[in-house]
Each structure stands twice: as structure tokens, then as C-alpha cells.
XYZ file of C-alpha atoms in Angstrom:
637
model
C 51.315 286.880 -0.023
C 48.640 289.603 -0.657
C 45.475 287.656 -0.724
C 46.596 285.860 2.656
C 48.295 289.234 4.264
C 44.429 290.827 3.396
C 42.635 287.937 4.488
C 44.095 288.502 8.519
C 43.138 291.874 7.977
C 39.270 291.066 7.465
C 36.479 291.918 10.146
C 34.768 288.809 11.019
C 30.534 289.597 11.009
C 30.123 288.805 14.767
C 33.122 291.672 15.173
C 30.220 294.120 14.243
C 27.832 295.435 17.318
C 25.306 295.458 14.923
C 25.597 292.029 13.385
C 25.059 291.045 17.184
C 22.357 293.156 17.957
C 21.223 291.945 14.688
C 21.491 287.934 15.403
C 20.083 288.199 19.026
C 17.152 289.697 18.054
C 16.656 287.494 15.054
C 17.005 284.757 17.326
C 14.704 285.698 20.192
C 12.031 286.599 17.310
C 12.504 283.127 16.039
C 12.221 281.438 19.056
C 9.477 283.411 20.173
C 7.209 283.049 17.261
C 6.455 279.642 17.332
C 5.808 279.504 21.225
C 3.397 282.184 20.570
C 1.550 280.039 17.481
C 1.225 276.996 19.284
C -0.673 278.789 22.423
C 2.171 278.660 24.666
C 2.335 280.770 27.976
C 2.428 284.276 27.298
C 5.047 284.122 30.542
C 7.546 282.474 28.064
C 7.624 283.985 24.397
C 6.890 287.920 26.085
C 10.301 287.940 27.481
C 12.265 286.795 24.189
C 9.983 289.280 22.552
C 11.522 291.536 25.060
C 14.766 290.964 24.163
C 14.141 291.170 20.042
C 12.931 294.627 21.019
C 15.584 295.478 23.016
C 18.376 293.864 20.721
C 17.301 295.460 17.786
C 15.617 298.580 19.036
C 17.707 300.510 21.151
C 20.170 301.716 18.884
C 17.655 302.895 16.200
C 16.133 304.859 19.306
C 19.085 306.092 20.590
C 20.190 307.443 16.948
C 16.158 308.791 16.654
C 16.931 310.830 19.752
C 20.030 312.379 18.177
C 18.552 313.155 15.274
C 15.398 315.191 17.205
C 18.248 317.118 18.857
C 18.773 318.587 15.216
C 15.065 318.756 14.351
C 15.028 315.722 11.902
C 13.085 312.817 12.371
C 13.997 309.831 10.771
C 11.587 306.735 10.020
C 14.282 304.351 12.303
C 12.866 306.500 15.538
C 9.167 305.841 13.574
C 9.675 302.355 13.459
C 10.286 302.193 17.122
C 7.476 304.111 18.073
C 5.262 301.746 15.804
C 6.701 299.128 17.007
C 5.901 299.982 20.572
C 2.728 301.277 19.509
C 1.786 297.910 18.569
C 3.115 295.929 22.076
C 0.924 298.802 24.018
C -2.198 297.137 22.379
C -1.826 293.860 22.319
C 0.526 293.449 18.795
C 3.763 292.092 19.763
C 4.797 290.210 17.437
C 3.845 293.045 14.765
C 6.533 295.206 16.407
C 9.314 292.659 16.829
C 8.968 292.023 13.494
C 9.735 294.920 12.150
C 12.264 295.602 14.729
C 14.078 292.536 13.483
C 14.024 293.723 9.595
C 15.832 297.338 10.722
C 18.040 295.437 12.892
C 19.513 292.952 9.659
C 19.576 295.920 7.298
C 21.811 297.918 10.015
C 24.059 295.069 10.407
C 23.786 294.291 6.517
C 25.359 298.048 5.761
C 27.799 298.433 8.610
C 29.802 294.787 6.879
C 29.720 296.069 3.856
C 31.474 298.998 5.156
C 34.028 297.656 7.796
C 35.056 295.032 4.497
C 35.531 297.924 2.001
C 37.599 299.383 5.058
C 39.772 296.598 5.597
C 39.949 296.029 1.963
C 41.993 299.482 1.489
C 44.037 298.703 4.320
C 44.977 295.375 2.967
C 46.286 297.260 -0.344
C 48.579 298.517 1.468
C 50.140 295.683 2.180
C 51.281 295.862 -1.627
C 53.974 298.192 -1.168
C 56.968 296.607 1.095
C 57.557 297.829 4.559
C 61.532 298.350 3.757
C 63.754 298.930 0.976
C 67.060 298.598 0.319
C 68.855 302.129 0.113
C 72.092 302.606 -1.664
C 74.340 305.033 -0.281
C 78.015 305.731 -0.452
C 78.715 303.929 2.470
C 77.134 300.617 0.767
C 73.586 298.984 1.709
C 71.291 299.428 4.673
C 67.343 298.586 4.862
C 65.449 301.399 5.399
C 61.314 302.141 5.766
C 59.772 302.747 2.304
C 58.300 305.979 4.331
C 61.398 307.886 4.825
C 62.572 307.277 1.041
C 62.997 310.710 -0.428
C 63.137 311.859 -3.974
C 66.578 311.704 -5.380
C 67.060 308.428 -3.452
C 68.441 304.808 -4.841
C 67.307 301.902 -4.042
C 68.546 298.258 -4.886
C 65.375 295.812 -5.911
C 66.927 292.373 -6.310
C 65.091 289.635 -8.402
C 61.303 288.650 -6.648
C 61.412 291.396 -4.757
C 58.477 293.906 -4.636
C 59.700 297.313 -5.362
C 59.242 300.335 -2.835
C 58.862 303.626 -4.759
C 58.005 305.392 -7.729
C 61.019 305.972 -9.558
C 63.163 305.667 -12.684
C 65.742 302.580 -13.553
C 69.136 303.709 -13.483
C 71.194 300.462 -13.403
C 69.992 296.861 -14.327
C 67.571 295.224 -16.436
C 64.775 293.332 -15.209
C 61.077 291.856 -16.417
C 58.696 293.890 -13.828
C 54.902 292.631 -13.250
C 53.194 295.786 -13.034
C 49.588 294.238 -13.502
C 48.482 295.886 -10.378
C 49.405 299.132 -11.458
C 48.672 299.125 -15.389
C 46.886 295.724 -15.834
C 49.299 294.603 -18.071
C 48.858 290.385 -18.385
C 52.502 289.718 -19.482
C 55.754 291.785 -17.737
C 57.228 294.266 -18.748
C 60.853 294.605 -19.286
C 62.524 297.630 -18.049
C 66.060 298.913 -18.492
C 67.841 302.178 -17.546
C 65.613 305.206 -18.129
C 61.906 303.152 -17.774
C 59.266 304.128 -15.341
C 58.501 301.951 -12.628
C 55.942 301.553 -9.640
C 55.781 301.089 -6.296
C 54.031 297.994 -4.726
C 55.016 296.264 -8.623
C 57.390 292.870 -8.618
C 60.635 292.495 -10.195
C 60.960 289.303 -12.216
C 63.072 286.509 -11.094
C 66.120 287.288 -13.220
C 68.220 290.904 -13.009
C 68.505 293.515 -10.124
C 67.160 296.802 -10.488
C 69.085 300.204 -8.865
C 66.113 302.992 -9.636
C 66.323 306.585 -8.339
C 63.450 307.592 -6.773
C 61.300 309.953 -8.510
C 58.014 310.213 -6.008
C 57.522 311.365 -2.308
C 56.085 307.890 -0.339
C 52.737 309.435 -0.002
C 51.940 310.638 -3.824
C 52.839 306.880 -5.498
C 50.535 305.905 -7.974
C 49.724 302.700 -5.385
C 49.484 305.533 -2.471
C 47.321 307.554 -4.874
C 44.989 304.244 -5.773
C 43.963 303.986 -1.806
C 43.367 307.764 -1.642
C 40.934 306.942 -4.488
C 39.192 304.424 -3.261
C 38.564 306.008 0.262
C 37.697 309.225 -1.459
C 35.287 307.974 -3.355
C 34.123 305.424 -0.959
C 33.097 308.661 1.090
C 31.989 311.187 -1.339
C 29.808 308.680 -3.739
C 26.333 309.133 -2.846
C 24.656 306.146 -1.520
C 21.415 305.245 -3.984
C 18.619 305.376 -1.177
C 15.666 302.866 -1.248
C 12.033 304.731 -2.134
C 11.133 304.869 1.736
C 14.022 306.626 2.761
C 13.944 309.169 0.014
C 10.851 310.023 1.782
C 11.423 309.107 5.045
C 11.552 312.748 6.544
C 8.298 314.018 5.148
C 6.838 310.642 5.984
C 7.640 310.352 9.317
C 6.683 313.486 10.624
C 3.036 312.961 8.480
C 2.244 310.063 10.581
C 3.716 311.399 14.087
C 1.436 314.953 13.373
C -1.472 312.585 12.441
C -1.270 310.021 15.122
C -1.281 312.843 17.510
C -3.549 314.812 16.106
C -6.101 311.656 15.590
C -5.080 310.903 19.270
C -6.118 314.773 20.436
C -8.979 316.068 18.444
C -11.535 313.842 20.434
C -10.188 314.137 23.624
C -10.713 317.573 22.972
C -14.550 317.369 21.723
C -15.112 315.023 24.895
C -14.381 311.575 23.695
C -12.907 308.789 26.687
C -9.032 308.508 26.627
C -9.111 305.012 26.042
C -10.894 305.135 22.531
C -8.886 308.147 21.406
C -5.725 306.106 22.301
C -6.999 302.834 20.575
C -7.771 305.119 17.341
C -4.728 306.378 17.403
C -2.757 303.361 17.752
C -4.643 301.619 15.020
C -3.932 304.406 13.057
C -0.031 303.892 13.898
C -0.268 300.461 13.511
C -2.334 300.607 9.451
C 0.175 303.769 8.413
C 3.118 301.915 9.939
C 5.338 301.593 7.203
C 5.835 297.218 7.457
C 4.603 296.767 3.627
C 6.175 299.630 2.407
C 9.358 298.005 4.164
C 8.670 294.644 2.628
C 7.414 296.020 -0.746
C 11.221 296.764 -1.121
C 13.377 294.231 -0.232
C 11.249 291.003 -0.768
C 12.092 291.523 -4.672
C 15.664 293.062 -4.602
C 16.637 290.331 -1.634
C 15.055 287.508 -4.295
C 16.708 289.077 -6.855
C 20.063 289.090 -5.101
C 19.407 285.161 -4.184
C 18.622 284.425 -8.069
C 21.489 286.311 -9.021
C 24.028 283.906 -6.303
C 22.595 281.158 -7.673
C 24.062 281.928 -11.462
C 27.461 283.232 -9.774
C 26.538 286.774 -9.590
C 26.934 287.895 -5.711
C 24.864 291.298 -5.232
C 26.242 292.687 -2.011
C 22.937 294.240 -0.878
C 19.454 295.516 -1.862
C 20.927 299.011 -2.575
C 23.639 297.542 -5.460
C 21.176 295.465 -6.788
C 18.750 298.725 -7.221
C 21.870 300.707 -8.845
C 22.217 297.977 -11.242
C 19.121 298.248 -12.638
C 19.656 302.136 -13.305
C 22.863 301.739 -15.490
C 22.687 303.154 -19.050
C 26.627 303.145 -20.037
C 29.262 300.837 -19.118
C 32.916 300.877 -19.048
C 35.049 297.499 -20.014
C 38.781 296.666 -18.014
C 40.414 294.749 -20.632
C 42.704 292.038 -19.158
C 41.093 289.793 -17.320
C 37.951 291.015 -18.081
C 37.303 290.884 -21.629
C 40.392 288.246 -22.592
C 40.903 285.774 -20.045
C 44.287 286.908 -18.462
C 46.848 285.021 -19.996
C 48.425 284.900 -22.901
C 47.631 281.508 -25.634
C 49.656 280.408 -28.399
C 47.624 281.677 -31.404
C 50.597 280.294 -34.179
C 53.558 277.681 -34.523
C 55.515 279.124 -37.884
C 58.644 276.764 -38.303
C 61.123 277.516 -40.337
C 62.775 274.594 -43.083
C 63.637 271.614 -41.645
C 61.317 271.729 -38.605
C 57.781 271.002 -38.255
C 55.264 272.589 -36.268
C 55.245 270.322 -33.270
C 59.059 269.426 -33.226
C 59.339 273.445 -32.800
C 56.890 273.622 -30.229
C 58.238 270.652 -28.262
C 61.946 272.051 -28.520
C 60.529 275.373 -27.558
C 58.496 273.382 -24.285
C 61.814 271.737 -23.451
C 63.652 274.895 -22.784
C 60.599 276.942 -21.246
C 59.428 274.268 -18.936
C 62.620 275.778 -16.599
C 60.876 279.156 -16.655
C 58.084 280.866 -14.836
C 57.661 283.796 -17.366
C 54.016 283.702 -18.468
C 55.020 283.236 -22.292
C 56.604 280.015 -20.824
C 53.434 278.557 -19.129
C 51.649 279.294 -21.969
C 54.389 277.023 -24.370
C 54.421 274.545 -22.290
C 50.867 274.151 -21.775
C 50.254 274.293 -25.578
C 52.808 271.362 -26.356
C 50.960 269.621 -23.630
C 47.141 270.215 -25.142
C 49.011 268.400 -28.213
C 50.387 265.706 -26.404
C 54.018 266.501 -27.358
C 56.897 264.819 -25.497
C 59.407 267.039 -24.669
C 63.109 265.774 -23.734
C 64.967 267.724 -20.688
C 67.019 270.413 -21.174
C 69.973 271.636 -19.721
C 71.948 274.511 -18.953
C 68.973 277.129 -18.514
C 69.725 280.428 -18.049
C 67.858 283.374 -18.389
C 68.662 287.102 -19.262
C 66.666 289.744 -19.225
C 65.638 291.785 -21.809
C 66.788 289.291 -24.260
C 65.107 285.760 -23.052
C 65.766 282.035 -22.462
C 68.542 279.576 -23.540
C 69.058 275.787 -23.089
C 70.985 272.356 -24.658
C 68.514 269.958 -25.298
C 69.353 266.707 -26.892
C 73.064 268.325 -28.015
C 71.679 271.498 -29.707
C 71.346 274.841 -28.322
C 68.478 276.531 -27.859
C 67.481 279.677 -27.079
C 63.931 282.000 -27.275
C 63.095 285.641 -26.801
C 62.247 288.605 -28.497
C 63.291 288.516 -32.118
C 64.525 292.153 -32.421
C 67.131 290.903 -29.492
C 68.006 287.755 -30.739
C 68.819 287.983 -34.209
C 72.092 289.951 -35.421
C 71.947 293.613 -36.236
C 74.025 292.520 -39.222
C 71.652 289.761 -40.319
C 70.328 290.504 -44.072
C 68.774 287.137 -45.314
C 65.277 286.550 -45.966
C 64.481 285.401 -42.567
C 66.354 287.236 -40.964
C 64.254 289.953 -42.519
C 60.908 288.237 -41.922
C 61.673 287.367 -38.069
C 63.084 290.864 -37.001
C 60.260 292.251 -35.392
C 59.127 293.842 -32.363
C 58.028 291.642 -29.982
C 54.619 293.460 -29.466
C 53.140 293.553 -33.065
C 50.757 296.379 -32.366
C 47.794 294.314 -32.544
C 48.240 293.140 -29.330
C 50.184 289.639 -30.551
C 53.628 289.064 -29.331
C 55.580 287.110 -30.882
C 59.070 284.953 -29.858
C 62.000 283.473 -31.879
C 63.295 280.455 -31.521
C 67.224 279.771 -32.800
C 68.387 276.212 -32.665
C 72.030 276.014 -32.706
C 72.198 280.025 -33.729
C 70.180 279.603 -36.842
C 66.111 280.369 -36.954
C 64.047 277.511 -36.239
C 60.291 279.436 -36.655
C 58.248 281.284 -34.478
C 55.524 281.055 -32.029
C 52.699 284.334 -31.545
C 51.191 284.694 -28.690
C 48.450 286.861 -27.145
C 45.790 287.202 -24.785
C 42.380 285.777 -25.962
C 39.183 287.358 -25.320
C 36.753 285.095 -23.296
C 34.782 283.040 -25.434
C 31.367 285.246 -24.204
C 32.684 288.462 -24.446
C 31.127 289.975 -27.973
C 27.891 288.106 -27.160
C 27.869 290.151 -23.279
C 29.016 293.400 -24.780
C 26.460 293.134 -27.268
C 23.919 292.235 -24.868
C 24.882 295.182 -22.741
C 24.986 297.607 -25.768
C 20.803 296.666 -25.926
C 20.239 296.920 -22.696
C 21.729 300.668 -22.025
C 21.029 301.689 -25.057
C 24.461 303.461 -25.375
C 27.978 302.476 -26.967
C 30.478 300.747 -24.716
C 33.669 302.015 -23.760
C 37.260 300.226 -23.023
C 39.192 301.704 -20.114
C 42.667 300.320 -19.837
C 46.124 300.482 -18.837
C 47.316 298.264 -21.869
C 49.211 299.727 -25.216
C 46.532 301.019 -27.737
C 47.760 298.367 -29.783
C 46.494 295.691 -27.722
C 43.405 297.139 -26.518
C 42.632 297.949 -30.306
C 42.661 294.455 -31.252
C 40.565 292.833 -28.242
C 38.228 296.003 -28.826
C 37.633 295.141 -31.982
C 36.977 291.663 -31.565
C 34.553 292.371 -29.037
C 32.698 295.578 -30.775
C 33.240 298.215 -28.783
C 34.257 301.294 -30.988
C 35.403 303.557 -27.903
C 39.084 302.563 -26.853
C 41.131 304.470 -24.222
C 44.075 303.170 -23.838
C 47.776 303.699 -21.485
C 45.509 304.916 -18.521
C 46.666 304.898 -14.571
C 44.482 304.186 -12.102
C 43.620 307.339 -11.606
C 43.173 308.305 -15.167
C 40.559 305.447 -15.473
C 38.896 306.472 -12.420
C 38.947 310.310 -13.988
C 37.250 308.485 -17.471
C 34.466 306.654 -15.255
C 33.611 310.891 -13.667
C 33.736 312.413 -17.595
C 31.045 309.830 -18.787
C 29.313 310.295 -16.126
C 28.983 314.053 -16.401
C 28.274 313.414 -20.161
C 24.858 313.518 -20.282
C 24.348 312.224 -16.967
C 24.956 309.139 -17.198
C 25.039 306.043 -14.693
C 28.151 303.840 -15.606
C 28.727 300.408 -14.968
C 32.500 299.394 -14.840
C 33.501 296.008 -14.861
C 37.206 295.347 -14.022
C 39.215 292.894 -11.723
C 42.453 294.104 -10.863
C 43.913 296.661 -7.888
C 44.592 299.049 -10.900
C 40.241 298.851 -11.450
C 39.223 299.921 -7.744
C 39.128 303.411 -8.401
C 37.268 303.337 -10.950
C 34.806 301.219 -9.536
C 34.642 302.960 -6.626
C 34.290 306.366 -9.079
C 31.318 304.417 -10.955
C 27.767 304.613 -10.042
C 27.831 300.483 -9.844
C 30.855 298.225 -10.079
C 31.067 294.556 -11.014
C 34.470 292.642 -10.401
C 35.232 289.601 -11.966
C 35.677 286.759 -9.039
C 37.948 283.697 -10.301
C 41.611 286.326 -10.203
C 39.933 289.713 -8.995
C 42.244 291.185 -6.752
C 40.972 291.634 -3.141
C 40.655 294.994 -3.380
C 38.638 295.107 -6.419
C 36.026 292.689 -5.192
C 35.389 294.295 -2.176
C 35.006 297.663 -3.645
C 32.700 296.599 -6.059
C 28.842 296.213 -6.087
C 28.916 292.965 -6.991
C 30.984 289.980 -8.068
C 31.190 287.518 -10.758
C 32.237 284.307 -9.239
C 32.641 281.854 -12.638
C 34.052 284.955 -14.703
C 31.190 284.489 -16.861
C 30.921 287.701 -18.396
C 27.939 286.734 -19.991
C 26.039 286.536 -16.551
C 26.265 290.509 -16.043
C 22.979 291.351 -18.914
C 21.851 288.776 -17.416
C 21.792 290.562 -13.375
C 21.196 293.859 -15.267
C 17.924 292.516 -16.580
C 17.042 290.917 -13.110
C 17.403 294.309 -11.321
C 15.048 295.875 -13.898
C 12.251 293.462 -12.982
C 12.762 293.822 -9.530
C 12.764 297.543 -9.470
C 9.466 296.731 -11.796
C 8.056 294.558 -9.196
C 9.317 297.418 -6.224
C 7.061 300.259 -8.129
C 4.499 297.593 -8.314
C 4.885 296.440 -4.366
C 4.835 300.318 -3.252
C 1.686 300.806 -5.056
C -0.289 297.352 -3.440
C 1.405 298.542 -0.312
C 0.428 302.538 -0.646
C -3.023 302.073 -1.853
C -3.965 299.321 1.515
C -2.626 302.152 3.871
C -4.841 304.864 2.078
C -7.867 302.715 2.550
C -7.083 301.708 6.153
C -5.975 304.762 7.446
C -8.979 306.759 5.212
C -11.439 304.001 7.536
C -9.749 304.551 10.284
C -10.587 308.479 10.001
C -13.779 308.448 8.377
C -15.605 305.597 9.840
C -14.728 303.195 12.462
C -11.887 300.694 11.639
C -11.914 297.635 14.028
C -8.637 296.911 15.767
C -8.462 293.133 14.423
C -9.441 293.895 10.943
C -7.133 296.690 10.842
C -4.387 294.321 11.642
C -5.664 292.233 9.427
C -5.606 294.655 6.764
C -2.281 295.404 7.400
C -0.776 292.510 7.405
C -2.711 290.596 4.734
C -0.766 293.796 2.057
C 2.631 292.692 4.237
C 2.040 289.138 2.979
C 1.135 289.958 -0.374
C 3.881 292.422 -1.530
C 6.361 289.827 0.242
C 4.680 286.814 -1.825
C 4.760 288.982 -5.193
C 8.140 289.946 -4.673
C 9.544 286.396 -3.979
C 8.364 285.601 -7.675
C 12.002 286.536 -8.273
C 13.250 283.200 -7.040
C 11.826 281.437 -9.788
C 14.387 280.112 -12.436
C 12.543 281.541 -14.987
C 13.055 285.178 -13.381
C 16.994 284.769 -14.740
């Protein structure tokens, strides 16, 4: 219900005022452009010009004007005055085109925002709006927002759970992968820990005594977080606004002072003005503009192509800067679920009559260790007969008559007698988690032990060849961040090569890692996660990539980017991409930088010619835009 609760919640584009300001001057641009190529009546392209000018331009003025009121000047209020710079002599279209580039960038960043927004809202929807009290005059539903500490509350099976607290009564199988990140549930009995906004399985009732005010959950804590750092993280600015102060106010002093100095010495007003607005018009800022984005935006389209979605010219820049990055484990580096790794039968039984017995019986369940059973007796074309009788218990497993015997599975330590002191009963009485991140089930068949199957998570097939591919890229040793036992995140560490495992963390406590490595030697870190349980820490992280195919909502929107396929190998791959397009930015700025010396030196020195100061001007537009689109190529990935 999450994914379609947070999917209401979204802010359609056209919602925004500036994704309409955005579109109607993009539109009138459009239209206007070719009327005014093909010779058409000035009387019918001026007026959509108009309105590209006004669409786009108003609010960048209007925010200008605020901004003089504090004595800054920003290059948004330039831009205008360029722009209308160029329409006084003669150079519409100049204007409206850069009019309509601020105009998408606005509307660009305030989407990105409202989603994030709406994306910590819909995590909210997580934790239930009620819960169901116990008090001594029985049961009554109450808001999850007036529980108080020292409260107890009934959670019945399927139900999501409504506080921080502590199991008093009950036994239960709890998904807590939100939370922890945990792929398989975890069973919890009187005295375990559990979390608000987590499910109860769909066996056993829970009575848990509150243990945590509403508004300091761990799931309350996780949106704090996010917003926190949503606000506080600052944004990675693109080269022209780093100097956007210094240069704005250089061209306004010079523009007026070009515009002044020969009116003063006796020169006619309208050569002083036409100086001075071809001076505006060859330091206007267009290929500086376009020496930016034209890579990063090709970049980003390259990137969508191979199922990497770069959310905007700014994430795609911050990619490029990473030099340490920080793993999620499930999900991320194994692919989620758990796989049958082993089928050990015991005497008498073979390897595929123990799997298809065991299929029988779990095909009735939705545990994950179930689905992953069944699925194996089905990639070896077993035939399983139908069983009957299920039940389930939790904290102890599954039971069912198939064909006349009795058959039950769970965790060997539960299922075996305490008294039992054969061989096998020796051999099989184990803990269910082995440490090493394998767990492992028994199987009785009428009481007796039939074998055993192991289970675990799998890393992806990719995931040593990415982390190794990262590793030479940074430059730095990886580092696993997760909220799985050490014993599991040991064992997928390992197979992966990363040396650097911390393991049992909270959201919070991951999100606290991300800020330590970053303050260690100042580094920029790259986490890569894909559960609720990840988004503060890539919201901490100087770039975040989410993995698409299971990422929950609110990781994907809080990230940077997003890995539709879940090919892990694809994220070197975008890494490298954003190098050469902050390569091809430095060499854009410089093509861009050294055309506006030589124009604007002309324009000073000598005499520069209105037409071939256009020309100028826009001939280094069109070739930092052409040089950066060399990023489309396939070969650029």
C-alpha cells in the first residue's frame, strides 16, 4: 500500500508555477523561431517573443529586484538585462533564448524539490494512523500520536505496527527491512525490540509495551533526517554561479561605464548606447551558460539510455567529484532474496525428493524462505504433490501431511529435541543463522530428519567486478554500511572485496557513518542503497545512487540518481561519464571565456561591429554546445 499511498501524494510538473512559466515560454520561443527564419511578418513572431520574455523573465526579475534590496546582484537579474539589452537593438531572439534556458533550469530545480518533499511525506504513510491500545477495560483504537511510553498495544498478524517498543506477549516473524534492511524476517518473542512503521508476519499477535514517545521513533527520526539534511547539505553550484556575484556586477560597472565615458568626452548618445549594448550583448554570459549544461545534459541523456537516470546537471557534476563510496548491502550488493545454495538429505532421501517434499509443504506459505523452496524445486522441474493440513507457528516454522507422512520445516535448533543425542541430531542442531550469513532449515518427515536445505542471499552476479571498478576510480577502499548481523555482512563483504564492514547500524547510525568519512580527510562519498532505512544516508552523502527495480520510494527520490535495471555495474560506468563531462565543462568555459575576452577586448580597444559581434558571440554559443553534445555518442559510455 506504500508505493500507491506515495504515488497520490506526488506533485504533478504542470502543479509547479515554474514548470508553466517554463513550458509557455519554451513554447512561444519555439513557435516563434521558425516564423522568424522563414521571413515571416515581424507583426507575428514579436508578440510570441513577447510572451517567452514575459513567461520566463519576470520572475528572475522580480527575484533580481529583491536581491538589490540587500545589495547582491545575482546573474538571473543579469540575464534579464542582457536579454533586454539585446531586444533594444534589434536581437530578439538572442534574449528569448536565453530567457528560455533560465526559465527550464528554474522549473528543473523547483521538481526536484517539491518530489523530495512529497517523498518524506509519503514515508509517513509507513507508520499506521491507529493502533490498537490495551487497557484494563479491554480494546479501543486509538491515534498512534497520543501513544505514550508505558503503553500496550495489540498488533495482530499483517498488521503494521505503531510504536517503538518492546514484545511483552506473543511471538511473531516481523519484516523490519525498512528499518534495518534485513531481506528475511525476523522473529521476535517477549523481550525483542521492535519498530514502528515495521509489519508483523501473517502468523502470531504481538502485545508490545511501548518504549518511545511518537515523535522520537526510529521511522519518525528517518524523516527528520532526510529533511534535515535535505536543508542543510550544500547544493554543488555550477562554475557560473560560483562566480556569479563578482561577475555580474563586472559587466553592469563596465557596461555603464563603457556606456558613460564618451558621453562624457562628447561622443552622440546613440553610439555610446550601441557600444554599450554590444558590449552587453559579447560579455553576456549565453556560452558560458551553454559551456555547462550542453555536456552534463548529454551526459545525463547517455547515462538514461544505459538505465542510469541523473536527476539534473548539478548530480551529474557531484558524481564526477566522488573519491569514497559507501555500499547498502541487501538489495544492493546481493540481490534481495534469499536462494537455495544446498539440498543435504539425509539416508533414504535424495536431493530432489527432499526438495520436492520440502516445496509441497512451503508452497502454502508466504515466508520468503518458502518462495525461495518453491522456486528452486521449480528451476529443477520437480513435481510436487499437495499437501494438507498447513499450519504455521511462529518461532518454530511450517508443518504439513503430504502423501500420508508428516512434514514439517523450520529452524533446526527449534525443531529437533533438546534430548536428541545421535549423530544427526548432533550435526543438524544449529542456529538457524550460521554466522556467515547462510541460514539454514530442517526438514523432519514423520518426526525423524530428512536433510537440510541452506539458504542465503546471493550477491548480484556484477557486484565484485563494480566494487572493484569503483575502488580504481576513487582511488580509496570501499566501505559496507548496513543494518544486517556482522555475520552476514562479513560474508557478502568478502565476496565482493570490500575490507571495511560496519555492521547492526540504524538509519541514523548509517547516516552518522556517511558524516565521519566524510570529515576523514575530506572526503566526497558516494552511497548506494535502496531501502527507506538508506535515505538518510543518502541524503547525508555528498551524491546518492538508489537502486531502481525494489528501491523504496523514498530512497529514489532522495537520491541523485537511480539505477533502473539494478545493474550495479552501470554506476563506474556514470562515474566515468561525469568525469569527461566535467573535462569537457573546463574545456567549454575556456572556448567560451577566451571568445568573450577577444570580443569584449575589440569592443574596447577598437571598433567591434554590431553584426560581427553577434556573430562572434554566437558562433562560441554553437561551438561549446556542439563540443559538449559529443557526450551522446555511444562510445562516450
Amino acid at each position: 500500500a506504500t508505493p500507491a499511498a506515495t504515488a497520490t501524494r506526488r506533485t504533478r510538473v504542470l502543479a509547479l508555477p515554474e514548470a508553466r512559466r517554463a513550458v509557455a515560454a519554451t513554447v512561444a520561443f519555439l513557435v516563434a523561431l521558425p516564423l522568424q527564419l522563414t521571413g515571416t511578418s515581424a507583426w507575428l513572431w514579436a508578440p510570441l517573443y513577447a510572451v517567452a520574455y514575459g513567461a520566463g523573465g519576470w520572475e528572475p526579475a522580480l527575484e533580481g529586484l529583491r536581491a538589490l534590496r540587500t545589495r547582491t546582484l545575482d546573474v538571473d537579474l543579469l540575464m534579464i538585462v542582457a536579454a533586454l539589452g539585446a531586444a533594444a537593438i534589434g536581437q530578439v531572439m538572442d534574449g528569448a533564448l536565453l530567457i528560455v534556458i533560465f526559465a527550464t533550469s528554474g522549473a528543473l530545480e523547483a521538481l526536484a524539490t517539491a518530489r523530495t518533499e512529497d517523498s518524506v511525506r509519503g514515508l509517513l504513510d509507513l507508520a499506521p494512523a491507529t493502533a490498537t491500545l490495551v487497557t484494563a477495560d479491554g480494546e479501543q483504537q486509538v491515534p498512534t500520536d497520543r501513544l505514550r511510553v508505558g503503553d500496550e498495544i495489540l498488533v495482530r498478524p499483517g498488521e503494521r505496527i505503531g510504536a517503538d517498543g518492546e514484545v511483552v506477549d506473543g511471538a511473531g516473524e516481523v519484516d523490519q527491512a525498512t528499518i534495518t534492511g534485513e531481506s528475511l524476517p525476523v522473529p521476535k518473542g517477549a523481550g525483542d525490540e521492535v519498530f514502528a512503521g515495521t509489519v508483523n508476519g501473517p502468523a502470531g499477535a504481538l502485545r508490545i509495551s511501548v518504549r518511545r514517545d511518537p515523535s522520537d521513533t526510529v521511522l519518525a527520526r528517518i524523516v527528520t533526517l532526510v529533511e534535515e539534511a535535505s536543508r542543510t547539505k550544500a547544493p554543488t553550484q555550477l562554475f557560473i554561479e560560483k562566480v556569479e556575484q563578482r561577475y555580474a556586477v563586472g559587466v553592469v560597472l563596465a557596461t555603464l561605464t563603457i556606456f558613460a565615458v564618451p558621453l562624457a568626452f562628447g561622443a552622440d548618445l546613440t553610439g555610446a548606447l550601441l557600444r554599450a549594448m554590444t558590449f552587453m550583448i559579447v560579455a553576456s554570459p549565453c556560452a558560458v551558460v551553454l559551456a555547462t549544461m550542453p555536456p552534463l545534459l548529454s551526459a545525463i541523456a547517455n547515462a538514461g539510455r544505459h538505465g542510469v537516470l541523473v536527476k539534473s546537471a548539478v548530480a551529474m557534476e557531484r558524481l564526477g567529484q566522488v573519491d569514497t563510496v559507501a555500499y547498502d548491502k541487501t538489495g544492493t550488493l546481493t540481490e534481495g532474496t534469499p536462494r537455495v545454495l544446498a539440498v543435504t538429505p539425509e539416508q533414504g532421501f535424495s536431493e530432489g525428493e527432499l526438495l520436492a517434499l520440502a516445496a509441497s509443504v512451503e508452497h502454502r506459505s508466504e515466508h520468503p524462505i518458502a518462495r525461495s523452496v518453491v522456486e528452486a524445486a521449480r528451476d529443477r522441474d520437480l513435481t510436487f504433490p499437495e499437501a494438507e493440513d498447513f499450519t504455521s507457528t511462529p518461532g518454530r516454522g511450517v508443518a504439513a501431511t503430504v502423501s500420508g507422512r508428516r512434514v514439517e520445516i523450520g529452524a533446526p535448533a527449534r525443531l529437533l529435541p533438546t534430548t536428541a543425542t545421535t549423530d544427526t541430531a548432533t550435526t543438524m542442531d544449529t542456529a538457524t543463522d550460521s554466522g556467515d550469513g547462510t541460514t539454514t532449515v530442517l526438514v523432519l518427515v514423520d518426526g525423524a530428519p530428512a536433510g537440510r536445505i541452506a539458504l542465503a542471499d546471493r550477491p548480484r552476479p556484477d557486484a565484485a567486478a563494480a566494487v572493484a571498478d569503483l575502488a580504481r576510480l576513487t582511488g580509496t577502499p570501499p566501505v559496507l554500511l548496513t543494518g544486517d548481523g556482522p555475520g552476514a555482512a562479513a560474508g557478502v563483504a568478502a565476496a565482493v572485496g570490500i575490507d571495511d564492514v560496519r555492521a547492526g547500524l540504524l538509519p541514523h547510525e548509517k547516516a552518522e557513518a556517511v558524516r565521519e568519512l566524510a570529515l576523514h580527510g575530506d572526503r566526497k562519498v558516494l552511497v548506494i542503497g535502496d531501502g527507506v532505512n538508506d535515505a538518510p544516508a543518502l541524503a547525508a552523502a555528498h551524491t546518492g545512487v538508489a537502486m531502481g527495480r525494489a528501491g523504496a520510494d523514498l530512497a529514489l527520490e532522495t537520491a541523485d540518481a537511480v539505477v533502473v535495471r539494478d545493474e550495479l555495474a552501470a554506476v563506474p560506468r556514470a562515474v566515468a561519464l561525469s568525469r569527461r563531462a566535467r573535462r569537457l565543462v573546463t574545456q567549454n568555459l575556456v572556448i567560451a571565456g577566451t571568445c568573450i575576452a577577444i570580443l569584449t577586448v575589440w569592443d574596447l580597444v577598437g571598433h567591434l561591429p554590431l553584426p560581427l559581434g553577434v556573430a562572434g558571440h554566437e558562433g562560441s554559443t554553437i561551438l561549446v554546445a556542439l563540443n559538449g553534445l559529443r557526450l551522446l555518442r555511444e562510445k562516450a559510455w
